mmCIF file with all atom_site columns, C-alpha atoms in Angstrom:
data_model
loop_
_atom_site.group_PDB
_atom_site.id
_atom_site.type_symbol
_atom_site.label_atom_id
_atom_site.label_alt_id
_atom_site.label_comp_id
_atom_site.label_asym_id
_atom_site.label_entity_id
_atom_site.label_seq_id
_atom_site.pdbx_PDB_ins_code
_atom_site.Cartn_x
_atom_site.Cartn_y
_atom_site.Cartn_z
_atom_site.occupancy
_atom_site.B_iso_or_equiv
_atom_site.pdbx_formal_charge
_atom_site.auth_seq_id
_atom_site.auth_comp_id
_atom_site.auth_asym_id
_atom_site.auth_atom_id
_atom_site.pdbx_PDB_model_num
ATOM 1   C CA . UNK E 1 1   ? 121.620 127.850 89.212 1.00 55.00 ? 1   UNK E CA 1
ATOM 2   C CA . UNK E 1 2   ? 122.401 130.589 90.909 1.00 56.00 ? 2   UNK E CA 1
ATOM 3   C CA . UNK E 1 3   ? 123.092 133.095 88.063 1.00 55.00 ? 3   UNK E CA 1
ATOM 4   C CA . UNK E 1 4   ? 119.686 131.917 86.450 1.00 49.00 ? 4   UNK E CA 1
ATOM 5   C CA . UNK E 1 5   ? 117.974 132.437 89.676 1.00 41.00 ? 5   UNK E CA 1
ATOM 6   C CA . UNK E 1 6   ? 119.217 135.980 90.462 1.00 43.00 ? 6   UNK E CA 1
ATOM 7   C CA . UNK E 1 7   ? 118.636 137.119 86.323 1.00 44.00 ? 7   UNK E CA 1
ATOM 8   C CA . UNK E 1 8   ? 115.194 135.922 86.718 1.00 43.00 ? 8   UNK E CA 1
ATOM 9   C CA . UNK E 1 9   ? 114.677 138.251 89.711 1.00 48.00 ? 9   UNK E CA 1
ATOM 10  C CA . UNK E 1 10  ? 115.681 141.258 88.047 1.00 43.00 ? 10  UNK E CA 1
ATOM 11  C CA . UNK E 1 11  ? 114.066 140.275 84.625 1.00 44.00 ? 11  UNK E CA 1
ATOM 12  C CA . UNK E 1 12  ? 110.742 139.305 86.010 1.00 43.00 ? 12  UNK E CA 1
ATOM 13  C CA . UNK E 1 13  ? 109.847 142.670 87.719 1.00 45.00 ? 13  UNK E CA 1
ATOM 14  C CA . UNK E 1 14  ? 110.494 143.947 84.221 1.00 45.00 ? 14  UNK E CA 1
ATOM 15  C CA . UNK E 1 15  ? 108.043 141.963 81.892 1.00 47.00 ? 15  UNK E CA 1
ATOM 16  C CA . UNK E 1 16  ? 105.285 143.254 84.023 1.00 48.00 ? 16  UNK E CA 1
ATOM 17  C CA . UNK E 1 17  ? 106.363 146.604 84.867 1.00 57.00 ? 17  UNK E CA 1
ATOM 18  C CA . UNK E 1 18  ? 103.337 149.266 85.510 1.00 69.00 ? 18  UNK E CA 1
ATOM 19  C CA . UNK E 1 19  ? 103.037 152.920 86.452 1.00 72.00 ? 19  UNK E CA 1
ATOM 20  C CA . UNK E 1 20  ? 103.841 153.083 90.029 1.00 90.00 ? 20  UNK E CA 1
ATOM 21  C CA . UNK E 1 21  ? 102.457 156.593 90.325 1.00 96.00 ? 21  UNK E CA 1
ATOM 22  C CA . UNK E 1 22  ? 98.627  158.194 89.739 1.00 96.00 ? 22  UNK E CA 1
ATOM 23  C CA . UNK E 1 23  ? 98.893  160.092 86.802 1.00 96.00 ? 23  UNK E CA 1
ATOM 24  C CA . UNK E 1 24  ? 96.898  162.652 88.245 1.00 96.00 ? 24  UNK E CA 1
ATOM 25  C CA . UNK E 1 25  ? 99.028  163.259 91.268 1.00 97.00 ? 25  UNK E CA 1
ATOM 26  C CA . UNK E 1 26  ? 102.073 163.499 88.958 1.00 97.00 ? 26  UNK E CA 1
ATOM 27  C CA . UNK E 1 27  ? 100.321 166.010 86.823 1.00 97.00 ? 27  UNK E CA 1
ATOM 28  C CA . UNK E 1 28  ? 99.326  168.131 89.586 1.00 97.00 ? 28  UNK E CA 1
ATOM 29  C CA . UNK E 1 29  ? 102.645 168.053 91.418 1.00 96.00 ? 29  UNK E CA 1
ATOM 30  C CA . UNK E 1 30  ? 104.973 168.367 88.098 1.00 96.00 ? 30  UNK E CA 1
ATOM 31  C CA . UNK E 1 31  ? 103.140 168.577 84.841 1.00 96.00 ? 31  UNK E CA 1
ATOM 32  C CA . UNK E 1 32  ? 100.697 170.961 85.362 1.00 96.00 ? 32  UNK E CA 1
ATOM 33  C CA . UNK E 1 33  ? 102.974 173.896 85.810 1.00 93.00 ? 33  UNK E CA 1
ATOM 34  C CA . UNK E 1 34  ? 103.491 173.943 81.796 1.00 95.00 ? 34  UNK E CA 1
ATOM 35  C CA . UNK E 1 35  ? 100.400 171.983 80.812 1.00 95.00 ? 35  UNK E CA 1
ATOM 36  C CA . UNK E 1 36  ? 97.786  173.326 82.263 1.00 94.00 ? 36  UNK E CA 1
ATOM 37  C CA . UNK E 1 37  ? 97.913  176.791 79.886 1.00 92.00 ? 37  UNK E CA 1
ATOM 38  C CA . UNK E 1 38  ? 100.970 178.644 80.905 1.00 89.00 ? 38  UNK E CA 1
ATOM 39  C CA . UNK E 1 39  ? 102.999 177.735 77.905 1.00 92.00 ? 39  UNK E CA 1
ATOM 40  C CA . UNK E 1 40  ? 101.202 177.899 74.601 1.00 90.00 ? 40  UNK E CA 1
ATOM 41  C CA . UNK E 1 41  ? 103.075 175.353 73.036 1.00 93.00 ? 41  UNK E CA 1
ATOM 42  C CA . UNK E 1 42  ? 102.353 172.459 76.127 1.00 96.00 ? 42  UNK E CA 1
ATOM 43  C CA . UNK E 1 43  ? 99.284  170.490 75.337 1.00 96.00 ? 43  UNK E CA 1
ATOM 44  C CA . UNK E 1 44  ? 96.594  171.079 77.612 1.00 96.00 ? 44  UNK E CA 1
ATOM 45  C CA . UNK E 1 45  ? 94.981  168.140 79.497 1.00 96.00 ? 45  UNK E CA 1
ATOM 46  C CA . UNK E 1 46  ? 92.102  166.824 77.415 1.00 96.00 ? 46  UNK E CA 1
ATOM 47  C CA . UNK E 1 47  ? 92.757  169.172 74.504 1.00 96.00 ? 47  UNK E CA 1
ATOM 48  C CA . UNK E 1 48  ? 92.028  166.758 71.556 1.00 95.00 ? 48  UNK E CA 1
ATOM 49  C CA . UNK E 1 49  ? 93.104  168.981 68.745 1.00 96.00 ? 49  UNK E CA 1
ATOM 50  C CA . UNK E 1 50  ? 96.508  169.333 70.540 1.00 96.00 ? 50  UNK E CA 1
ATOM 51  C CA . UNK E 1 51  ? 96.966  165.834 71.501 1.00 97.00 ? 51  UNK E CA 1
ATOM 52  C CA . UNK E 1 52  ? 95.705  163.931 68.308 1.00 97.00 ? 52  UNK E CA 1
ATOM 53  C CA . UNK E 1 53  ? 98.765  164.820 66.134 1.00 97.00 ? 53  UNK E CA 1
ATOM 54  C CA . UNK E 1 54  ? 101.097 163.729 69.109 1.00 97.00 ? 54  UNK E CA 1
ATOM 55  C CA . UNK E 1 55  ? 99.545  160.563 69.845 1.00 97.00 ? 55  UNK E CA 1
ATOM 56  C CA . UNK E 1 56  ? 99.660  159.808 66.219 1.00 97.00 ? 56  UNK E CA 1
ATOM 57  C CA . UNK E 1 57  ? 103.549 159.785 66.398 1.00 97.00 ? 57  UNK E CA 1
ATOM 58  C CA . UNK E 1 58  ? 103.333 156.729 68.681 1.00 97.00 ? 58  UNK E CA 1
ATOM 59  C CA . UNK E 1 59  ? 103.663 155.892 72.459 1.00 97.00 ? 59  UNK E CA 1
ATOM 60  C CA . UNK E 1 60  ? 107.404 155.463 72.202 1.00 97.00 ? 60  UNK E CA 1
ATOM 61  C CA . UNK E 1 61  ? 107.764 158.551 70.251 1.00 98.00 ? 61  UNK E CA 1
ATOM 62  C CA . UNK E 1 62  ? 106.362 160.604 73.054 1.00 97.00 ? 62  UNK E CA 1
ATOM 63  C CA . UNK E 1 63  ? 107.902 158.756 75.912 1.00 97.00 ? 63  UNK E CA 1
ATOM 64  C CA . UNK E 1 64  ? 111.157 159.266 74.348 1.00 97.00 ? 64  UNK E CA 1
ATOM 65  C CA . UNK E 1 65  ? 110.580 163.257 73.848 1.00 97.00 ? 65  UNK E CA 1
ATOM 66  C CA . UNK E 1 66  ? 109.547 163.173 77.613 1.00 97.00 ? 66  UNK E CA 1
ATOM 67  C CA . UNK E 1 67  ? 112.698 161.397 78.723 1.00 97.00 ? 67  UNK E CA 1
ATOM 68  C CA . UNK E 1 68  ? 115.043 163.180 76.837 1.00 97.00 ? 68  UNK E CA 1
ATOM 69  C CA . UNK E 1 69  ? 113.655 166.335 76.517 1.00 96.00 ? 69  UNK E CA 1
ATOM 70  C CA . UNK E 1 70  ? 111.977 167.727 73.236 1.00 96.00 ? 70  UNK E CA 1
ATOM 71  C CA . UNK E 1 71  ? 111.845 171.557 72.267 1.00 93.00 ? 71  UNK E CA 1
ATOM 72  C CA . UNK E 1 72  ? 110.778 173.506 75.453 1.00 92.00 ? 72  UNK E CA 1
ATOM 73  C CA . UNK E 1 73  ? 110.141 170.315 77.228 1.00 94.00 ? 73  UNK E CA 1
ATOM 74  C CA . UNK E 1 74  ? 113.054 169.645 79.654 1.00 95.00 ? 74  UNK E CA 1
ATOM 75  C CA . UNK E 1 75  ? 114.274 166.237 79.846 1.00 97.00 ? 75  UNK E CA 1
ATOM 76  C CA . UNK E 1 76  ? 112.307 163.878 81.979 1.00 97.00 ? 76  UNK E CA 1
ATOM 77  C CA . UNK E 1 77  ? 109.660 166.304 82.241 1.00 94.00 ? 77  UNK E CA 1
ATOM 78  C CA . UNK E 1 78  ? 111.078 167.532 85.610 1.00 94.00 ? 78  UNK E CA 1
ATOM 79  C CA . UNK E 1 79  ? 109.984 164.516 87.093 1.00 96.00 ? 79  UNK E CA 1
ATOM 80  C CA . UNK E 1 80  ? 113.039 162.606 88.078 1.00 95.00 ? 80  UNK E CA 1
ATOM 81  C CA . UNK E 1 81  ? 111.081 159.827 89.951 1.00 96.00 ? 81  UNK E CA 1
ATOM 82  C CA . UNK E 1 82  ? 108.702 158.524 87.063 1.00 97.00 ? 82  UNK E CA 1
ATOM 83  C CA . UNK E 1 83  ? 109.695 155.586 85.125 1.00 97.00 ? 83  UNK E CA 1
ATOM 84  C CA . UNK E 1 84  ? 108.613 155.059 81.242 1.00 96.00 ? 84  UNK E CA 1
ATOM 85  C CA . UNK E 1 85  ? 105.513 153.521 82.508 1.00 96.00 ? 85  UNK E CA 1
ATOM 86  C CA . UNK E 1 86  ? 104.728 156.474 84.759 1.00 97.00 ? 86  UNK E CA 1
ATOM 87  C CA . UNK E 1 87  ? 104.994 158.655 81.355 1.00 97.00 ? 87  UNK E CA 1
ATOM 88  C CA . UNK E 1 88  ? 103.028 156.748 79.472 1.00 96.00 ? 88  UNK E CA 1
ATOM 89  C CA . UNK E 1 89  ? 100.091 156.680 81.977 1.00 96.00 ? 89  UNK E CA 1
ATOM 90  C CA . UNK E 1 90  ? 100.325 160.331 82.316 1.00 97.00 ? 90  UNK E CA 1
ATOM 91  C CA . UNK E 1 91  ? 100.103 160.812 78.725 1.00 97.00 ? 91  UNK E CA 1
ATOM 92  C CA . UNK E 1 92  ? 97.379  158.737 78.197 1.00 96.00 ? 92  UNK E CA 1
ATOM 93  C CA . UNK E 1 93  ? 95.652  160.168 81.049 1.00 97.00 ? 93  UNK E CA 1
ATOM 94  C CA . UNK E 1 94  ? 96.584  163.892 79.921 1.00 97.00 ? 94  UNK E CA 1
ATOM 95  C CA . UNK E 1 95  ? 95.219  162.943 76.448 1.00 96.00 ? 95  UNK E CA 1
ATOM 96  C CA . UNK E 1 96  ? 91.943  161.834 77.301 1.00 93.00 ? 96  UNK E CA 1
ATOM 97  C CA . UNK E 1 97  ? 88.655  164.202 77.413 1.00 79.00 ? 97  UNK E CA 1
ATOM 98  C CA . UNK E 1 98  ? 88.093  166.049 80.438 1.00 71.00 ? 98  UNK E CA 1
ATOM 99  C CA . UNK E 1 99  ? 85.343  165.057 82.579 1.00 64.00 ? 99  UNK E CA 1
ATOM 100 C CA . UNK E 1 100 ? 82.140  167.353 82.061 1.00 59.00 ? 100 UNK E CA 1
ATOM 101 C CA . UNK E 1 101 ? 80.799  169.438 84.929 1.00 57.00 ? 101 UNK E CA 1
#
């Protein structure tokens, strides 16, 4: 019985996993160094033309690219304390249209 309770205690948090960090804060701390126009291949926040084909590959693929590194993107996007849920939230935040003035 103790083993079952221990297993449930470990697995329950995984079922309801959500991003633990604010996407904008992570972007400002880590992602913006490349995604704010310094690297031409890194899609900028709100650039629909750049994000649409990437999003078409699926969120699982995009998170895998961030986690493992892809082309010029370093593994984990240099965010060593980000979870898969954090990456997903950041990708969604970055791919949204920028709010108007």
